[in-house]
mmCIF file of C-alpha atoms in Angstrom:
data_model
loop_
_atom_site.group_PDB
_atom_site.id
_atom_site.type_symbol
_atom_site.label_atom_id
_atom_site.label_comp_id
_atom_site.label_asym_id
_atom_site.label_seq_id
_atom_site.Cartn_x
_atom_site.Cartn_y
_atom_site.Cartn_z
ATOM 1 C CA MET T 1311 151.803 250.637 188.032
ATOM 2 C CA TRP T 1312 148.431 251.558 189.508
ATOM 3 C CA HIS T 1313 146.045 253.776 187.512
ATOM 4 C CA TYR T 1314 142.558 255.175 187.950
ATOM 5 C CA ARG T 1315 140.573 257.519 185.692
ATOM 6 C CA TYR T 1316 137.439 259.485 186.562
ATOM 7 C CA GLU T 1317 135.452 261.583 184.079
ATOM 8 C CA GLU T 1318 132.469 263.866 184.420
ATOM 9 C CA ASP T 1319 130.773 266.244 181.995
ATOM 10 C CA THR T 1320 129.578 269.745 182.830
ATOM 11 C CA PRO T 1321 127.983 272.499 180.744
ATOM 12 C CA LEU T 1322 130.580 274.962 182.097
ATOM 13 C CA ARG T 1323 133.440 276.012 179.838
ATOM 14 C CA CYS T 1324 137.105 275.212 180.565
ATOM 15 C CA GLU T 1325 137.648 278.932 181.145
ATOM 16 C CA ASP T 1326 134.943 278.875 183.839
ATOM 17 C CA LEU T 1327 136.485 275.887 185.629
ATOM 18 C CA TRP T 1328 140.159 276.804 185.402
ATOM 19 C CA PRO T 1329 140.152 279.588 188.041
ATOM 20 C CA VAL T 1330 138.985 277.104 190.697
ATOM 21 C CA LEU T 1331 141.471 274.426 189.660
ATOM 22 C CA ALA T 1332 144.326 276.942 189.447
ATOM 23 C CA ASP T 1333 143.608 278.460 192.881
ATOM 24 C CA VAL T 1334 145.560 275.791 194.769
ATOM 25 C CA ALA T 1335 145.567 277.740 198.065
ATOM 26 C CA ARG T 1336 141.751 277.631 198.172
ATOM 27 C CA TRP T 1337 141.324 273.920 197.364
ATOM 28 C CA PRO T 1338 140.296 273.132 200.964
ATOM 29 C CA GLU T 1339 137.174 275.251 200.330
ATOM 30 C CA VAL T 1340 136.014 272.900 197.557
ATOM 31 C CA ASP T 1341 137.583 269.625 198.697
ATOM 32 C CA ARG T 1342 136.365 268.536 202.109
ATOM 33 C CA ASN T 1343 138.949 265.755 202.201
ATOM 34 C CA ILE T 1344 141.761 268.296 202.604
ATOM 35 C CA GLU T 1345 142.473 269.178 206.217
ATOM 36 C CA CYS T 1346 145.028 271.871 205.344
ATOM 37 C CA LEU T 1347 147.170 273.056 202.483
ATOM 38 C CA LYS T 1348 150.169 275.410 202.460
ATOM 39 C CA ILE T 1349 151.565 276.990 199.320
ATOM 40 C CA ASP T 1350 153.963 279.944 199.561
ATOM 41 C CA GLU T 1351 153.917 281.254 195.995
ATOM 42 C CA GLU T 1352 151.721 281.538 192.929
ATOM 43 C CA PRO T 1353 151.024 278.107 191.422
ATOM 44 C CA GLY T 1354 153.022 277.101 188.370
ATOM 45 C CA PRO T 1355 155.348 274.364 187.151
ATOM 46 C CA GLY T 1356 157.941 273.462 189.768
ATOM 47 C CA VAL T 1357 156.096 275.135 192.659
ATOM 48 C CA THR T 1358 155.848 273.003 195.797
ATOM 49 C CA PHE T 1359 153.083 272.784 198.372
ATOM 50 C CA VAL T 1360 152.174 270.700 201.393
ATOM 51 C CA LEU T 1361 148.763 269.058 201.654
ATOM 52 C CA LYS T 1362 147.349 267.132 204.597
ATOM 53 C CA PRO T 1363 144.361 264.963 203.748
ATOM 54 C CA LYS T 1364 141.887 264.298 206.545
ATOM 55 C CA GLY T 1365 143.094 261.274 208.477
ATOM 56 C CA GLY T 1366 146.389 261.178 206.585
ATOM 57 C CA PRO T 1367 149.969 262.421 206.835
ATOM 58 C CA ARG T 1368 151.305 265.694 205.449
ATOM 59 C CA LEU T 1369 152.381 265.156 201.857
ATOM 60 C CA ASN T 1370 154.781 267.206 199.735
ATOM 61 C CA PHE T 1371 153.721 267.949 196.155
ATOM 62 C CA VAL T 1372 155.368 269.551 193.135
ATOM 63 C CA ILE T 1373 153.253 271.064 190.384
ATOM 64 C CA GLY T 1374 154.292 269.419 187.134
ATOM 65 C CA GLU T 1375 151.847 270.895 184.625
ATOM 66 C CA PHE T 1376 149.982 274.184 184.820
ATOM 67 C CA GLU T 1377 148.530 275.071 181.421
ATOM 68 C CA ALA T 1378 145.530 277.412 181.436
ATOM 69 C CA PRO T 1379 142.741 276.663 180.841
ATOM 70 C CA SER T 1380 143.090 272.944 180.361
ATOM 71 C CA ARG T 1381 145.733 271.039 182.301
ATOM 72 C CA TYR T 1382 146.975 270.781 185.875
ATOM 73 C CA ALA T 1383 149.134 267.977 187.262
ATOM 74 C CA ASP T 1384 151.108 267.401 190.425
ATOM 75 C CA VAL T 1385 153.553 264.822 191.722
ATOM 76 C CA CYS T 1386 153.906 263.361 195.211
ATOM 77 C CA ARG T 1387 156.889 261.167 196.048
ATOM 78 C CA MET T 1388 156.226 258.356 198.493
ATOM 79 C CA PRO T 1389 158.567 255.613 199.706
ATOM 80 C CA LEU T 1390 159.452 253.566 196.599
ATOM 81 C CA ALA T 1391 156.630 255.117 194.544
ATOM 82 C CA VAL T 1392 155.514 258.309 192.831
ATOM 83 C CA MET T 1393 151.889 259.439 192.569
ATOM 84 C CA ARG T 1394 150.878 261.735 189.709
ATOM 85 C CA THR T 1395 147.443 263.315 189.611
ATOM 86 C CA ARG T 1396 146.432 265.030 186.379
ATOM 87 C CA HIS T 1397 143.306 267.126 185.815
ATOM 88 C CA THR T 1398 142.452 267.694 182.163
ATOM 89 C CA LEU T 1399 139.640 269.992 181.058
ATOM 90 C CA ILE T 1400 138.488 268.908 177.607
ATOM 91 C CA PRO T 1401 136.111 271.199 175.695
ATOM 92 C CA ASP T 1402 133.266 269.529 173.869
ATOM 93 C CA GLY T 1403 130.287 270.900 171.997
ATOM 94 C CA LEU T 1404 128.160 271.148 175.141
ATOM 95 C CA GLY T 1405 130.686 272.261 177.760
ATOM 96 C CA THR T 1406 133.637 270.450 179.276
ATOM 97 C CA ARG T 1407 134.648 266.928 180.138
ATOM 98 C CA ILE T 1408 136.625 266.877 183.385
ATOM 99 C CA ARG T 1409 139.128 264.021 183.405
ATOM 100 C CA VAL T 1410 141.181 263.109 186.458
ATOM 101 C CA ASP T 1411 143.928 260.499 186.193
ATOM 102 C CA ILE T 1412 145.743 259.117 189.228
ATOM 103 C CA GLU T 1413 148.860 257.120 188.434
ATOM 104 C CA ILE T 1414 151.208 255.504 190.921
ATOM 105 C CA THR T 1415 154.477 254.058 189.670
ATOM 106 C CA GLY T 1416 157.433 252.397 191.345
ATOM 107 C CA PRO T 1417 158.154 249.142 193.169
ATOM 108 C CA LEU T 1418 155.473 249.760 195.832
ATOM 109 C CA ALA T 1419 152.837 251.090 193.399
ATOM 110 C CA PRO T 1420 150.407 248.211 194.059
ATOM 111 C CA VAL T 1421 150.636 248.780 197.826
ATOM 112 C CA TRP T 1422 150.276 252.568 197.585
ATOM 113 C CA GLY T 1423 147.440 252.064 195.113
ATOM 114 C CA ARG T 1424 145.515 250.089 197.711
ATOM 115 C CA VAL T 1425 146.416 252.385 200.620
ATOM 116 C CA VAL T 1426 146.328 255.855 199.036
ATOM 117 C CA GLY T 1427 145.101 255.524 195.459
ATOM 118 C CA ARG T 1428 141.786 253.836 196.204
ATOM 119 C CA ARG T 1429 140.942 256.397 198.871
ATOM 120 C CA HIS T 1430 141.850 259.287 196.570
ATOM 121 C CA ALA T 1431 139.821 257.711 193.730
ATOM 122 C CA ALA T 1432 136.774 257.120 195.938
ATOM 123 C CA GLY T 1433 136.623 260.833 196.735
ATOM 124 C CA LEU T 1434 136.746 262.023 193.119
ATOM 125 C CA PRO T 1435 132.976 262.129 192.399
ATOM 126 C CA ALA T 1436 132.274 264.358 195.433
ATOM 127 C CA GLN T 1437 135.449 266.384 194.871
ATOM 128 C CA THR T 1438 134.507 267.017 191.230
ATOM 129 C CA ALA T 1439 130.950 267.991 192.160
ATOM 130 C CA ARG T 1440 132.275 270.559 194.665
ATOM 131 C CA PHE T 1441 134.780 271.791 192.071
ATOM 132 C CA ILE T 1442 131.919 272.430 189.632
ATOM 133 C CA GLU T 1443 129.872 274.075 192.402
ATOM 134 C CA GLY T 1444 132.856 276.336 193.188
ATOM 135 C CA ALA T 1445 133.087 277.414 189.543
ATOM 136 C CA ARG T 1446 129.327 278.047 189.415
ATOM 137 C CA ALA T 1447 129.569 280.162 192.583
ATOM 138 C CA ARG T 1448 132.369 282.261 191.058
ATOM 139 C CA LEU T 1449 130.123 282.845 188.057
ATOM 140 C CA ASN T 1450 127.147 283.618 190.340
ATOM 141 C CA LEU T 1451 125.250 280.637 188.897
ATOM 142 C CA ALA T 1452 124.875 278.791 192.201
#
């Protein structure tokens, strides 16, 4: 298994952040590492979408968790491995802790961790900053 966790604190509330996280179709607006994304229905558990990262292949995802305003997770099956990415919004006394876990399991998890996981993990600080900026813009705080 390959695992990576990233955390960042923000003064915004979970309820302020959730609309950006839940708006899967508009992720390319806040994540510059996404070349294109296609989702044909409202996001929710079991809904599928296709995402093409810049410089990468088109990937098929299934939403596994979709619990407002605190938890979103998706699953991407790769040859001999499965990647799960979970976003958890944890309220604290001053705002919210954003936690992102990337987990790759299966026989080729170490390989996919080096090829895909590390690249995904390296983009999390900038992705999270743009996610927070997107929430601030929706609240007219930008």
